[in-house]
Every structure is written in structure tokens, then in C-alpha cells.
């Protein structure tokens, strides 16, 4: 045991330069392994939220649109997120929810490939991705085919010129498996189709490389690893080469080329602004902008190394402590996002027992104990302590206690 403690100490020293824990406000008695669902609060985010409400809204009132540049915030914050996901400026805007942005992309992308009848996505996608893709495809009279990522390249080649769009998650929300964005994008391009990536579980933890990987479109959440706060707006990426053809189905006034001309007719802005719809949730958007300062001075490659070290060490600790649950997450570094998902028939109760011990993770259907490692504010010491709690819950069968088996409304 003291060996592991010593290893944790050494690893924390090795990765000290990527430790941003002091910028976050995490309760002392909590090991927070759910930053992939709702990122933790940073001091910068808390202070900015208060400032936006009191000084900007309260004091500047309507003048804040200019004085605090509320108007330019969606593109400004978009560029900041762009830098984290490998997108040059001018291709990312922060607006609406991930669900809504996916809708815009599926429709706009399919319209760019007229005569092609199929949209491909993963049967294990996050449900909103499935629902939205289907309803967008229905509107255009297209068929959605559900093909697991591992089989997608083969199916894309078979579909050939009938494929319009391949839409996949970069990291699987349940298993944490990391997929090869560049290879699958190339497969789509080889048949003249387009590729959209959902970055909800990779933005801020994996160097995504949208531009280098040739991605056409991407979307992702602001409230997960980016720590923008509950309901923070989402981001959408449209590659520069597609901007002129990006025909969004949601033509709101804020996507207009001259919104204040108050024209009767819609004319989309030439820039990524055309992906905007209506007025942004400014309190959330500016809170997200402040949260992103936690990444200042960090290279995503370093963040990735810390993340892999944390999840790798956690797996090592589980092994050393005799926890032998089946792993849903790949062991190999190159296929692992920033989470560790374990399978257990009583996964829901295991998660509740862990939460009672202050280790906050979450349950995902049907049998997944999902533990996310937000690298900026977790340490190797946390990883070891969490592994010890998992071992204790299993050893003492705490998951059999009735109070841990009653399902809450939000699981
Ligand atoms: C979290 C998540 C979403 C959430 O979408 P919202 O519109 O923000 O509720 C969508 N897709 C994936 C893959 C997610 O992980």
C-alpha cells in the first residue's frame, strides 16, 4: 500500500506543472470523478458569473452589449475553444446546446451532398445524437444507418456515393473509447462524403486536431471538461472551406449578415456567425469564457499526458487492490479517453455507495460505473484514494444496502 502512496507522490511531482487544482473550488471531502458530466467550478468562473450579473447586467444594462462586448462573445469564446480542439480562428462559435448544434450540422451537411441518401451514426451514440440525427434526416427524406465505429470505415466504402454524412463521437460517452478521427474522416472523404465529430468527451482532454485531421464539422459541450457550468452553451465547428456553403436550417437574426439592418429577408453572415441563431445565454457564455482561463499556458499534449497518467495509475491501483471488474474502457493509452468505466451487475448501487463515501462518479445503463478524470483538478493521490474506496465498496458488498438501490430521478 505504501508503495502506491509513494508512486502517487512521485507522479504528482512529475506532473506538477499541469496541476490547476488551486484554481478550482472542490469540497474538501469530495473526490470528484464526474467532471466529464458537469465540470467543477473554478474561482474565475464564480467571480465572472457574479461580475456579469452585478456589474455588467446590473450597472451597464443595455450598454454591456458594446461596453463588455456581449455581442462578440460567441465568436470570441469560439476561438478560445478552437485553440483547444485544433481549429484555427474563425471556425468555431459558441451558441445553443449540443443537441441544437448537431441538428444544424446534420441538415446543413446533408444539404451539401444532394442526391446522397444515407447518414451514418453509431448505435451506441449518446441518445440525443441518435434522436436529433433521425429527425434531421427525416426532414430531408434521408435514411439513418446505425453502424458501430469499428465497422464504419468498411460500411462507408460499401455505401460509396450514397453516403452524405458520417457523424460519430470522438470518445464514447459510456466506455470512454477514443476513436481515430483522422482515419474515419478520410474514409468519408474517400467516397465524397462529409464527417461530423461530437467532441463532448474529448474537448479539453484530448488534442483533437480538427484542422489537421481534416474534419468537416464538430460540436461539443461547454459544461463537461471545459467546466463552463450547468447549461453552458455548446460549440460548433465548421471548417473554413465549408463556411460559404453552410446552409443552416435555423436562420435566426443573429446569424444574419447585417442583423441591425432589421431586414425582411435572411442573408447569412459570411463567417461562422451564420451558425448563430438567437440571443446567447450571456451569463453562462461569459462564465464559460472565464472557466477556460484554467487552460491558459497549458499545451493540450501535456494535459493529455496527465490524463493518461491519472487513468493509467487508477487502473494500476485497482489491479494492486484486487479489483477485477470487467473494464469497458480500453487499457491501451491510444484508445482511452479520460475516463475509466467498470462493469458491475449492481452498477447503480455501487455508484451510490461510492458517492456516500465522497467519491462522485456516475452510473450509465445498463451496468456501467463511470469514473471521469478531469485532469486539471485531479491528482494521482485522488486516483489512489478513489481506487481504495472502490475496493472497499466491493469487498464489504456495500452495494447490497437497500438505501443505495433506490433510483433517483436523475441517475
Ligand atoms: C453530454 C452530451 C450531449 C449533451 O447534449 P445537450 O444538448 O448539451 O444536452 C450530447 N452528446 C454527447 C455525446 C454528450 O456526451
Coordinates of C-alpha atoms and ligand atoms in Angstrom, one line a residue:
X1 CA 0.0 0.0 0.0
X2 CA 2.7 2.5 0.9
X3 CA 4.3 1.6 -2.5
X4 CA 1.2 3.0 -4.2
X5 CA 1.2 6.1 -2.0
X6 CA 4.8 6.7 -2.8
X7 CA 4.1 6.2 -6.6
X8 CA 1.2 8.7 -6.4
X9 CA 3.5 11.2 -4.7
X10 CA 6.1 10.8 -7.4
X11 CA 3.6 11.0 -10.3
X12 CA 2.1 14.1 -8.8
X13 CA 5.5 15.7 -8.6
X14 CA 6.3 14.7 -12.2
X15 CA 3.0 16.3 -13.4
X16 CA 3.1 19.3 -11.0
X17 CA 3.2 21.8 -13.9
X18 CA -0.2 20.8 -15.2
X19 CA -1.9 20.9 -11.7
X20 CA -4.6 23.6 -11.7
X21 CA -6.4 22.4 -8.6
X22 CA -5.8 25.6 -6.7
X23 CA -7.9 27.4 -9.4
X24 CA -11.0 25.2 -8.6
X25 CA -13.4 25.1 -5.7
X26 CA -13.9 21.4 -4.9
X27 CA -15.3 20.5 -1.5
X28 CA -12.6 19.1 0.8
X29 CA -14.4 15.8 1.4
X30 CA -15.1 15.0 -2.2
X31 CA -13.1 13.2 -4.9
X32 CA -14.8 14.4 -8.0
X33 CA -14.9 11.9 -10.8
X34 CA -17.8 13.4 -12.7
X35 CA -16.1 16.3 -14.4
X36 CA -17.0 14.7 -17.7
X37 CA -20.6 15.3 -16.9
X38 CA -20.5 18.6 -15.0
X39 CA -17.1 20.2 -14.8
X40 CA -16.1 21.6 -11.4
X41 CA -16.5 25.3 -10.5
X42 CA -13.4 27.5 -10.9
X43 CA -12.8 30.7 -8.9
X44 CA -12.5 32.6 -12.2
X45 CA -15.9 31.2 -13.3
X46 CA -17.6 32.1 -10.0
X47 CA -16.2 35.6 -9.9
X48 CA -17.1 36.3 -13.5
X49 CA -20.6 35.0 -13.1
X50 CA -21.1 37.4 -10.2
X51 CA -19.5 40.2 -12.2
X52 CA -21.7 39.6 -15.3
X53 CA -24.8 39.7 -13.1
X54 CA -23.9 42.6 -10.8
X55 CA -21.6 45.0 -12.7
X56 CA -22.4 44.2 -16.4
X57 CA -26.2 43.5 -16.3
X58 CA -26.8 45.5 -13.1
X59 CA -24.6 48.5 -13.9
X60 CA -24.0 48.6 -17.6
X61 CA -27.5 47.5 -18.5
X62 CA -28.1 47.5 -22.3
X63 CA -24.7 49.3 -22.8
X64 CA -23.0 46.0 -21.9
X65 CA -23.6 44.7 -25.5
X66 CA -20.9 47.2 -26.6
X67 CA -19.0 48.0 -23.4
X68 CA -18.5 44.4 -22.4
X69 CA -18.6 43.1 -25.9
X70 CA -21.5 40.8 -25.3
X71 CA -22.2 40.9 -29.0
X72 CA -18.8 39.4 -30.0
X73 CA -18.7 36.8 -27.2
X74 CA -19.9 33.7 -29.2
X75 CA -17.1 34.1 -31.8
X76 CA -14.5 35.2 -29.2
X77 CA -15.1 32.2 -26.9
X78 CA -15.4 30.1 -30.0
X79 CA -11.8 30.9 -31.0
X80 CA -10.6 30.1 -27.4
X81 CA -12.3 26.7 -27.6
X82 CA -11.0 26.4 -31.2
X83 CA -7.4 26.6 -29.9
X84 CA -8.2 23.7 -27.5
X85 CA -9.5 21.4 -30.3
X86 CA -7.1 22.3 -33.0
X87 CA -9.2 24.8 -35.0
X88 CA -7.7 28.0 -36.4
X89 CA -9.7 31.1 -35.6
X90 CA -12.9 31.9 -37.3
X91 CA -14.3 28.4 -37.5
X92 CA -15.9 27.9 -34.0
X93 CA -18.8 29.7 -32.5
X94 CA -20.4 29.1 -29.0
X95 CA -24.1 29.1 -29.1
X96 CA -27.2 26.9 -28.3
X97 CA -26.9 23.4 -26.9
X98 CA -25.0 20.4 -28.3
X99 CA -28.4 18.9 -29.4
X100 CA -29.3 22.0 -31.4
X101 CA -25.9 22.4 -33.0
X102 CA -26.0 18.8 -34.1
X103 CA -29.3 19.4 -35.8
X104 CA -27.9 22.4 -37.7
X105 CA -24.9 20.4 -38.8
X106 CA -26.7 17.2 -39.9
X107 CA -29.1 19.3 -42.0
X108 CA -26.5 21.7 -43.4
X109 CA -24.1 18.9 -44.2
X110 CA -26.7 16.7 -45.9
X111 CA -27.8 19.7 -48.0
X112 CA -24.2 20.0 -49.2
X113 CA -24.3 16.5 -50.6
X114 CA -27.6 16.5 -52.6
X115 CA -28.6 13.2 -54.1
X116 CA -27.0 11.1 -51.4
X117 CA -29.5 9.3 -49.2
X118 CA -27.7 8.0 -46.1
X119 CA -26.4 9.3 -42.9
X120 CA -24.2 7.1 -40.7
X121 CA -24.0 7.1 -37.0
X122 CA -23.2 4.9 -34.0
X123 CA -26.0 2.8 -32.4
X124 CA -24.3 3.5 -29.1
X125 CA -24.3 7.2 -29.6
X126 CA -25.5 9.4 -26.7
X127 CA -29.3 9.3 -27.2
X128 CA -29.7 12.9 -28.1
X129 CA -27.3 12.3 -31.1
X130 CA -29.5 9.5 -32.3
X131 CA -32.8 11.3 -31.9
X132 CA -31.5 14.5 -33.5
X133 CA -29.8 12.7 -36.4
X134 CA -33.0 10.8 -37.1
X135 CA -35.3 13.8 -37.0
X136 CA -32.9 15.9 -39.1
X137 CA -32.7 13.1 -41.7
X138 CA -36.4 12.6 -41.7
X139 CA -36.9 16.2 -42.6
X140 CA -34.7 15.7 -45.6
X141 CA -36.0 12.3 -46.6
X142 CA -32.7 10.6 -45.7
X143 CA -32.1 7.3 -44.1
X144 CA -30.0 6.9 -40.9
X145 CA -28.0 3.8 -40.7
X146 CA -26.6 2.7 -37.3
X147 CA -23.1 1.2 -37.7
X148 CA -20.6 0.9 -34.8
X149 CA -17.5 3.0 -35.2
X150 CA -15.3 -0.1 -35.5
X151 CA -17.2 -1.2 -38.6
X152 CA -17.8 2.3 -40.0
X153 CA -14.9 2.5 -42.4
X154 CA -15.9 -0.7 -44.2
X155 CA -19.6 0.3 -44.4
X156 CA -18.6 3.8 -45.7
X157 CA -16.7 2.2 -48.6
X158 CA -19.7 0.0 -49.4
X159 CA -22.1 2.9 -49.4
X160 CA -19.9 4.9 -51.6
X161 CA -21.7 7.8 -53.3
X162 CA -24.9 7.2 -51.4
X163 CA -23.3 8.4 -48.2
X164 CA -23.9 12.1 -47.3
X165 CA -22.5 12.3 -43.8
X166 CA -20.8 10.1 -41.1
X167 CA -21.5 11.5 -37.7
X168 CA -19.6 10.0 -34.7
X169 CA -18.4 10.7 -31.2
X170 CA -14.7 11.1 -30.8
X171 CA -14.8 9.5 -27.4
X172 CA -17.7 7.1 -26.4
X173 CA -19.6 8.7 -23.5
X174 CA -20.1 5.3 -21.9
X175 CA -17.0 3.3 -22.5
X176 CA -14.5 6.1 -22.9
X177 CA -13.1 4.6 -26.1
X178 CA -11.2 7.1 -28.2
X179 CA -11.7 6.7 -31.9
X180 CA -9.4 7.7 -34.8
X181 CA -10.9 11.0 -36.1
X182 CA -8.4 11.3 -38.9
X183 CA -8.9 7.8 -40.3
X184 CA -12.7 7.8 -40.2
X185 CA -12.8 11.4 -41.7
X186 CA -10.5 10.1 -44.5
X187 CA -12.8 7.2 -45.1
X188 CA -15.8 9.5 -45.5
X189 CA -13.8 11.9 -47.8
X190 CA -12.7 8.9 -49.9
X191 CA -16.3 8.4 -51.0
X192 CA -17.0 12.2 -51.3
X193 CA -19.0 12.3 -48.0
X194 CA -18.6 14.6 -45.0
X195 CA -17.7 13.9 -41.4
X196 CA -19.1 15.4 -38.2
X197 CA -17.5 14.8 -34.8
X198 CA -19.1 15.0 -31.4
X199 CA -16.4 16.2 -29.0
X200 CA -18.4 16.2 -25.8
X201 CA -16.0 13.8 -24.1
X202 CA -12.7 14.9 -25.8
X203 CA -12.7 18.7 -25.8
X204 CA -10.3 19.8 -23.1
X205 CA -8.7 16.4 -22.5
X206 CA -7.6 15.0 -25.9
X207 CA -5.7 17.0 -28.5
X208 CA -8.5 16.7 -31.1
X209 CA -6.7 18.3 -34.1
X210 CA -9.8 19.2 -36.1
X211 CA -8.0 21.1 -38.8
X212 CA -5.1 18.7 -39.1
X213 CA -7.5 15.7 -39.1
X214 CA -9.5 17.2 -42.0
X215 CA -12.8 17.3 -40.0
X216 CA -15.7 19.0 -41.8
X217 CA -17.8 19.7 -38.7
X218 CA -17.7 19.3 -35.0
X219 CA -19.9 20.0 -32.0
X220 CA -19.3 19.7 -28.2
X221 CA -20.4 20.7 -24.7
X222 CA -19.2 23.6 -22.7
X223 CA -20.1 22.2 -19.3
X224 CA -18.1 19.0 -19.2
X225 CA -14.3 19.1 -19.2
X226 CA -14.4 22.8 -20.2
X227 CA -16.1 23.5 -16.8
X228 CA -18.5 26.2 -18.1
X229 CA -21.2 25.4 -15.6
X230 CA -24.6 23.8 -15.8
X231 CA -26.3 24.6 -19.1
X232 CA -23.2 26.4 -20.5
X233 CA -23.7 26.8 -24.3
X234 CA -22.1 24.4 -26.7
X235 CA -19.7 25.0 -29.6
X236 CA -20.0 24.2 -33.3
X237 CA -17.1 24.0 -35.7
X238 CA -17.5 24.5 -39.5
X239 CA -14.3 24.1 -41.5
X240 CA -13.3 27.3 -43.3
X241 CA -13.7 25.6 -46.7
X242 CA -17.4 24.9 -45.9
X243 CA -18.4 28.2 -44.5
X244 CA -19.8 29.7 -47.7
X245 CA -22.0 26.6 -48.2
X246 CA -23.1 26.0 -44.7
X247 CA -26.9 26.5 -45.1
X248 CA -28.2 26.3 -41.5
X249 CA -31.8 25.3 -41.1
X250 CA -32.1 27.6 -38.1
X251 CA -31.9 31.1 -39.6
X252 CA -32.2 33.4 -36.7
X253 CA -31.4 37.1 -36.8
X254 CA -28.1 36.8 -35.0
X255 CA -26.8 34.7 -38.0
X256 CA -27.7 37.4 -40.4
X257 CA -25.0 39.3 -42.4
X258 CA -26.4 42.7 -41.0
X259 CA -28.6 41.9 -38.0
X260 CA -29.3 45.5 -37.2
X261 CA -30.5 46.4 -40.7
X262 CA -33.6 44.6 -39.5
X263 CA -34.2 43.3 -43.0
X264 CA -37.3 41.3 -44.0
X265 CA -35.0 38.8 -45.8
X266 CA -32.5 36.5 -44.5
X267 CA -28.9 36.7 -45.7
X268 CA -26.4 34.6 -43.8
X269 CA -23.2 36.2 -42.4
X270 CA -20.2 35.1 -44.5
X271 CA -18.4 34.0 -41.4
X272 CA -19.0 31.3 -38.7
X273 CA -21.5 33.8 -37.3
X274 CA -24.0 32.2 -39.7
X275 CA -24.2 29.3 -37.2
X276 CA -25.7 31.7 -34.6
X277 CA -29.4 31.7 -34.1
X278 CA -30.8 34.0 -31.4
X279 CA -29.5 35.8 -28.3
X280 CA -26.9 33.8 -26.4
X281 CA -27.2 32.9 -22.7
X282 CA -24.7 35.6 -21.8
X283 CA -24.3 34.8 -18.1
X284 CA -23.4 31.2 -19.0
X285 CA -21.3 32.1 -22.0
X286 CA -19.1 34.6 -20.1
X287 CA -18.8 32.2 -17.2
X288 CA -17.6 29.6 -19.7
X289 CA -15.1 32.1 -21.1
X290 CA -13.7 32.6 -17.6
X291 CA -13.6 28.9 -16.9
X292 CA -11.4 28.4 -20.0
X293 CA -8.6 30.5 -18.4
X294 CA -7.8 27.3 -16.4
X295 CA -6.2 26.2 -19.7
X296 CA -4.0 29.3 -20.0
X297 CA -0.4 28.4 -20.5
X298 CA -1.2 24.7 -21.0
X299 CA -0.4 22.6 -24.0
X300 CA -3.2 20.0 -24.7
X301 CA -0.4 17.4 -25.2
X302 CA 0.6 18.0 -21.6
X303 CA -3.0 17.8 -20.4
X304 CA -3.3 14.5 -22.3
X305 CA -0.2 13.1 -20.7
X306 CA -1.5 14.0 -17.3
X307 CA -4.9 12.5 -18.1
X308 CA -3.4 9.2 -19.3
X309 CA -1.2 9.1 -16.3
X310 CA -4.2 9.5 -14.0
X311 CA -6.4 6.9 -15.6
X312 CA -3.4 4.6 -16.1
X313 CA -2.4 4.9 -12.5
X314 CA -6.0 4.4 -11.3
X315 CA -6.1 1.1 -13.3
X316 CA -2.8 0.1 -11.8
X317 CA -4.2 0.8 -8.3
X318 CA -7.4 -1.2 -9.0
X319 CA -5.2 -4.1 -10.0
X320 CA -3.0 -3.9 -7.0
X321 CA -6.0 -3.7 -4.7
X322 CA -7.5 -6.8 -6.2
X323 CA -10.4 -5.2 -8.0
X324 CA -11.0 -7.4 -11.0
X325 CA -14.3 -6.0 -12.5
X326 CA -14.6 -6.2 -16.3
X327 CA -13.3 -3.0 -17.9
X328 CA -15.5 -1.2 -20.5
X329 CA -12.6 1.2 -21.2
X330 CA -9.7 0.2 -23.4
X331 CA -6.5 -0.4 -21.5
X332 CA -4.2 0.9 -24.3
X333 CA -3.4 4.5 -23.9
X334 CA -4.1 5.3 -27.6
X335 CA -7.7 4.1 -27.3
X336 CA -8.6 5.6 -23.9
X337 CA -10.3 8.9 -23.4
X338 CA -10.2 10.5 -19.9
X339 CA -12.4 8.1 -18.0
X340 CA -12.5 4.6 -16.6
X341 CA -15.7 2.6 -16.9
X342 CA -16.2 -0.6 -14.9
X343 CA -18.9 -3.1 -15.4
X344 CA -20.8 -4.5 -12.4
X345 CA -24.3 -6.0 -12.3
X346 CA -25.2 -3.7 -9.4
X347 CA -23.5 -0.7 -11.0
X348 CA -26.2 1.8 -9.9
X349 CA -25.8 0.8 -6.2
X350 CA -22.0 0.7 -6.5
X351 CA -22.1 4.3 -7.6
X352 CA -24.4 5.3 -4.8
X353 CA -22.1 3.6 -2.3
X354 CA -19.1 5.5 -3.7
X355 CA -21.0 8.8 -3.5
X356 CA -21.8 8.1 0.1
X357 CA -18.0 7.8 0.6
X358 CA -17.4 11.2 -1.2
X359 CA -16.3 9.6 -4.4
X360 CA -18.6 11.1 -7.0
X361 CA -18.9 9.3 -10.3
X362 CA -22.0 8.2 -12.2
X363 CA -24.0 5.3 -13.4
X364 CA -24.7 4.6 -17.1
X365 CA -27.1 2.0 -18.4
X366 CA -27.0 -0.9 -18.2
X367 CA -24.1 -1.8 -15.9
X368 CA -21.5 0.9 -16.1
X369 CA -19.7 2.6 -13.2
X370 CA -18.3 5.6 -15.0
X371 CA -15.4 7.5 -13.4
X372 CA -14.2 10.6 -15.2
X373 CA -10.8 12.1 -14.6
X374 CA -10.8 15.8 -15.3
X375 CA -7.0 16.2 -15.3
X376 CA -6.7 19.9 -14.4
X377 CA -8.1 19.3 -10.9
X378 CA -7.4 15.7 -10.0
X379 CA -4.2 14.2 -8.6
X380 CA -2.7 10.8 -8.5
X381 CA -3.3 10.8 -4.8
X382 CA -7.1 11.3 -5.6
X383 CA -6.9 8.3 -8.1
X384 CA -5.4 6.1 -5.4
X385 CA -7.9 7.1 -2.8
X386 CA -10.7 6.5 -5.2
X387 CA -9.4 3.1 -6.1
X388 CA -9.3 2.3 -2.3
X389 CA -12.9 3.3 -2.0
X390 CA -13.9 1.1 -4.9
X391 CA -12.1 -1.8 -3.4
X392 CA -13.8 -1.2 0.0
X393 CA -17.3 -1.0 -1.6
X394 CA -16.8 -4.3 -3.4
X395 CA -15.1 -6.1 -0.5
X396 CA -17.8 -5.1 2.0
X397 CA -20.6 -5.5 -0.6
X398 CA -21.9 -2.0 0.3
X399 CA -23.9 -2.1 -2.9
X400 CA -26.3 -4.5 -1.2
X401 CA -27.6 -1.9 1.2
X402 CA -31.2 -1.0 0.4
X403 CA -30.5 2.7 0.6
X404 CA -28.1 2.5 -2.3
X405 CA -30.6 0.6 -4.6
X406 CA -33.4 3.2 -4.8
X407 CA -33.2 5.0 -8.1
X408 CA -33.2 8.8 -8.1
X409 CA -34.9 10.8 -10.9
X410 CA -31.5 11.8 -12.4
X411 CA -29.0 9.0 -12.4
Ligands
LIG1 C1 -23.3 15.4 -22.9 C2 -23.6 15.0 -24.3 C3 -24.6 15.7 -25.0 C4 -25.5 16.7 -24.3 O1 -26.2 17.4 -25.2 P1 -27.0 18.7 -24.7 O2 -27.7 19.2 -25.8 O3 -26.0 19.6 -24.1 O4 -27.9 18.3 -23.6 C5 -24.7 15.3 -26.3 N1 -23.9 14.4 -26.9 C6 -23.0 13.7 -26.2 C7 -22.1 12.7 -26.9 C8 -22.8 14.0 -24.9 O5 -21.9 13.4 -24.2

